[in-house]
């Protein structure tokens, strides 16, 4: 699986980190676009329902990403939902992110998930 970058990739060694006092941390962007753009570029299905919730599924249908601003879960502080299933369809794990989490953080989490070539950890 290949991750397609929407912006040029610069290895961390090439980027000069700003001094901590000058750094601007991700604090805003609470729309779905950074995530949906990433997933669409990877061939994922992305559908918006009538309530403006966004549902995304991986090409193999084993990963679901939901941006659910109009759901009961969002009222409880769970705006983003990520579910990964095993080949038999059982839930392997899930992760949620709240409304204060910038969409770029969720996109970074998903980019890491997409780029890992295997389900096995090298330390095992």
PDB file of C-alpha atoms in Angstrom:
ATOM      1  CA  UNK A   1       0.000   0.000   0.000  1.00  0.00           C
ATOM      2  CA  UNK A   2       1.423   3.407  -0.932  1.00  0.00           C
ATOM      3  CA  UNK A   3       0.702   6.605   0.950  1.00  0.00           C
ATOM      4  CA  UNK A   4       0.249   9.495  -1.433  1.00  0.00           C
ATOM      5  CA  UNK A   5       1.236  12.820   0.087  1.00  0.00           C
ATOM      6  CA  UNK A   6      -0.747  15.922  -0.776  1.00  0.00           C
ATOM      7  CA  UNK A   7       2.199  18.109   0.190  1.00  0.00           C
ATOM      8  CA  UNK A   8       5.881  17.479  -0.478  1.00  0.00           C
ATOM      9  CA  UNK A   9       7.425  15.095   2.043  1.00  0.00           C
ATOM     10  CA  UNK A  10      10.513  16.295   3.859  1.00  0.00           C
ATOM     11  CA  UNK A  11      12.304  13.861   6.152  1.00  0.00           C
ATOM     12  CA  UNK A  12      12.487  15.109   9.704  1.00  0.00           C
ATOM     13  CA  UNK A  13      16.252  15.507   9.392  1.00  0.00           C
ATOM     14  CA  UNK A  14      15.739  18.119   6.657  1.00  0.00           C
ATOM     15  CA  UNK A  15      13.273  20.227   8.602  1.00  0.00           C
ATOM     16  CA  UNK A  16      14.718  22.655  11.102  1.00  0.00           C
ATOM     17  CA  UNK A  17      12.438  22.537  14.107  1.00  0.00           C
ATOM     18  CA  UNK A  18      11.491  25.966  15.355  1.00  0.00           C
ATOM     19  CA  UNK A  19      12.504  26.977  18.827  1.00  0.00           C
ATOM     20  CA  UNK A  20       9.871  25.858  21.299  1.00  0.00           C
ATOM     21  CA  UNK A  21       8.870  29.447  21.982  1.00  0.00           C
ATOM     22  CA  UNK A  22       8.289  30.038  18.240  1.00  0.00           C
ATOM     23  CA  UNK A  23       6.464  26.812  17.475  1.00  0.00           C
ATOM     24  CA  UNK A  24       2.782  26.911  16.544  1.00  0.00           C
ATOM     25  CA  UNK A  25       1.062  23.733  17.714  1.00  0.00           C
ATOM     26  CA  UNK A  26      -2.029  22.374  16.017  1.00  0.00           C
ATOM     27  CA  UNK A  27      -4.923  23.920  17.874  1.00  0.00           C
ATOM     28  CA  UNK A  28      -7.698  24.318  15.354  1.00  0.00           C
ATOM     29  CA  UNK A  29      -9.327  22.727  12.306  1.00  0.00           C
ATOM     30  CA  UNK A  30     -12.345  20.808  13.372  1.00  0.00           C
ATOM     31  CA  UNK A  31     -13.669  19.935   9.927  1.00  0.00           C
ATOM     32  CA  UNK A  32     -13.266  16.567   8.220  1.00  0.00           C
ATOM     33  CA  UNK A  33     -11.358  17.726   5.134  1.00  0.00           C
ATOM     34  CA  UNK A  34      -7.743  16.859   6.165  1.00  0.00           C
ATOM     35  CA  UNK A  35      -8.891  13.307   6.899  1.00  0.00           C
ATOM     36  CA  UNK A  36     -11.203  12.864   3.914  1.00  0.00           C
ATOM     37  CA  UNK A  37      -8.603  14.259   1.507  1.00  0.00           C
ATOM     38  CA  UNK A  38      -6.018  11.787   2.812  1.00  0.00           C
ATOM     39  CA  UNK A  39      -8.394   8.834   2.638  1.00  0.00           C
ATOM     40  CA  UNK A  40      -9.814   9.692  -0.799  1.00  0.00           C
ATOM     41  CA  UNK A  41      -6.240   9.876  -2.134  1.00  0.00           C
ATOM     42  CA  UNK A  42      -5.708   6.342  -0.805  1.00  0.00           C
ATOM     43  CA  UNK A  43      -8.761   4.953  -2.601  1.00  0.00           C
ATOM     44  CA  UNK A  44     -11.094   4.845   0.397  1.00  0.00           C
ATOM     45  CA  UNK A  45     -14.855   5.218   0.038  1.00  0.00           C
ATOM     46  CA  UNK A  46     -16.036   8.505   1.572  1.00  0.00           C
ATOM     47  CA  UNK A  47     -19.758   9.173   1.990  1.00  0.00           C
ATOM     48  CA  UNK A  48     -21.580  12.059   3.677  1.00  0.00           C
ATOM     49  CA  UNK A  49     -25.036  11.275   5.033  1.00  0.00           C
ATOM     50  CA  UNK A  50     -28.057  13.575   5.255  1.00  0.00           C
ATOM     51  CA  UNK A  51     -27.057  14.624   8.799  1.00  0.00           C
ATOM     52  CA  UNK A  52     -23.602  15.803   7.585  1.00  0.00           C
ATOM     53  CA  UNK A  53     -21.830  12.883   9.221  1.00  0.00           C
ATOM     54  CA  UNK A  54     -18.953  11.497   7.139  1.00  0.00           C
ATOM     55  CA  UNK A  55     -18.323   7.750   6.827  1.00  0.00           C
ATOM     56  CA  UNK A  56     -15.119   6.344   5.326  1.00  0.00           C
ATOM     57  CA  UNK A  57     -14.117   2.755   4.675  1.00  0.00           C
ATOM     58  CA  UNK A  58     -10.825   1.284   3.543  1.00  0.00           C
ATOM     59  CA  UNK A  59     -10.582  -0.490   0.188  1.00  0.00           C
ATOM     60  CA  UNK A  60     -10.638  -3.876   1.988  1.00  0.00           C
ATOM     61  CA  UNK A  61     -13.609  -2.724   4.137  1.00  0.00           C
ATOM     62  CA  UNK A  62     -11.730  -3.583   7.356  1.00  0.00           C
ATOM     63  CA  UNK A  63     -11.221  -0.045   8.641  1.00  0.00           C
ATOM     64  CA  UNK A  64     -14.044   2.401   9.297  1.00  0.00           C
ATOM     65  CA  UNK A  65     -13.506   6.092  10.022  1.00  0.00           C
ATOM     66  CA  UNK A  66     -16.478   8.185  11.044  1.00  0.00           C
ATOM     67  CA  UNK A  67     -16.674  11.944  11.527  1.00  0.00           C
ATOM     68  CA  UNK A  68     -19.955  12.131  13.423  1.00  0.00           C
ATOM     69  CA  UNK A  69     -20.743  15.717  14.501  1.00  0.00           C
ATOM     70  CA  UNK A  70     -24.497  15.089  14.521  1.00  0.00           C
ATOM     71  CA  UNK A  71     -24.467  11.882  16.555  1.00  0.00           C
ATOM     72  CA  UNK A  72     -25.215  11.076  20.177  1.00  0.00           C
ATOM     73  CA  UNK A  73     -21.578  10.032  20.558  1.00  0.00           C
ATOM     74  CA  UNK A  74     -20.426  13.546  19.609  1.00  0.00           C
ATOM     75  CA  UNK A  75     -22.617  14.934  22.383  1.00  0.00           C
ATOM     76  CA  UNK A  76     -20.615  12.672  24.735  1.00  0.00           C
ATOM     77  CA  UNK A  77     -17.294  13.957  23.348  1.00  0.00           C
ATOM     78  CA  UNK A  78     -16.554  11.338  20.669  1.00  0.00           C
ATOM     79  CA  UNK A  79     -16.438  13.131  17.327  1.00  0.00           C
ATOM     80  CA  UNK A  80     -14.093  10.797  15.420  1.00  0.00           C
ATOM     81  CA  UNK A  81     -14.525   7.008  15.421  1.00  0.00           C
ATOM     82  CA  UNK A  82     -11.985   4.558  14.024  1.00  0.00           C
ATOM     83  CA  UNK A  83     -12.759   0.820  13.995  1.00  0.00           C
ATOM     84  CA  UNK A  84     -10.430  -1.902  12.733  1.00  0.00           C
ATOM     85  CA  UNK A  85     -11.766  -5.429  12.208  1.00  0.00           C
ATOM     86  CA  UNK A  86     -10.084  -8.801  11.856  1.00  0.00           C
ATOM     87  CA  UNK A  87     -10.578 -10.859   8.705  1.00  0.00           C
ATOM     88  CA  UNK A  88     -13.491 -12.651  10.396  1.00  0.00           C
ATOM     89  CA  UNK A  89     -15.296  -9.333  10.947  1.00  0.00           C
ATOM     90  CA  UNK A  90     -14.774  -9.055  14.704  1.00  0.00           C
ATOM     91  CA  UNK A  91     -13.585  -5.725  16.072  1.00  0.00           C
ATOM     92  CA  UNK A  92      -9.819  -5.843  16.618  1.00  0.00           C
ATOM     93  CA  UNK A  93      -9.617  -2.384  18.189  1.00  0.00           C
ATOM     94  CA  UNK A  94     -11.184   1.044  18.104  1.00  0.00           C
ATOM     95  CA  UNK A  95     -10.132   4.608  18.809  1.00  0.00           C
ATOM     96  CA  UNK A  96     -12.114   7.801  19.282  1.00  0.00           C
ATOM     97  CA  UNK A  97     -11.044  11.433  19.229  1.00  0.00           C
ATOM     98  CA  UNK A  98     -12.968  14.309  20.737  1.00  0.00           C
ATOM     99  CA  UNK A  99     -14.072  17.587  19.162  1.00  0.00           C
ATOM    100  CA  UNK A 100     -11.012  19.445  20.505  1.00  0.00           C
ATOM    101  CA  UNK A 101      -8.644  17.187  18.534  1.00  0.00           C
ATOM    102  CA  UNK A 102      -7.513  18.917  15.312  1.00  0.00           C
ATOM    103  CA  UNK A 103      -8.380  17.019  12.146  1.00  0.00           C
ATOM    104  CA  UNK A 104      -4.692  17.056  11.140  1.00  0.00           C
ATOM    105  CA  UNK A 105      -3.916  14.962  14.235  1.00  0.00           C
ATOM    106  CA  UNK A 106      -6.526  12.390  13.210  1.00  0.00           C
ATOM    107  CA  UNK A 107      -5.101  12.430   9.662  1.00  0.00           C
ATOM    108  CA  UNK A 108      -1.596  11.835  11.063  1.00  0.00           C
ATOM    109  CA  UNK A 109      -2.860   8.918  13.137  1.00  0.00           C
ATOM    110  CA  UNK A 110      -4.496   7.399  10.058  1.00  0.00           C
ATOM    111  CA  UNK A 111      -1.438   8.042   7.871  1.00  0.00           C
ATOM    112  CA  UNK A 112       0.657   6.052  10.355  1.00  0.00           C
ATOM    113  CA  UNK A 113      -1.921   3.259  10.329  1.00  0.00           C
ATOM    114  CA  UNK A 114      -1.964   3.163   6.521  1.00  0.00           C
ATOM    115  CA  UNK A 115       1.817   3.175   6.065  1.00  0.00           C
ATOM    116  CA  UNK A 116       2.644   0.321   8.473  1.00  0.00           C
ATOM    117  CA  UNK A 117       3.292  -2.669   6.203  1.00  0.00           C
ATOM    118  CA  UNK A 118       2.291  -5.419   8.620  1.00  0.00           C
ATOM    119  CA  UNK A 119       0.043  -6.022  11.576  1.00  0.00           C
ATOM    120  CA  UNK A 120       2.862  -7.532  13.611  1.00  0.00           C
ATOM    121  CA  UNK A 121       5.106  -5.576  15.942  1.00  0.00           C
ATOM    122  CA  UNK A 122       8.850  -6.061  15.443  1.00  0.00           C
ATOM    123  CA  UNK A 123       9.417  -6.364  19.191  1.00  0.00           C
ATOM    124  CA  UNK A 124       7.433  -9.618  19.442  1.00  0.00           C
TER     125      UNK A 124
END
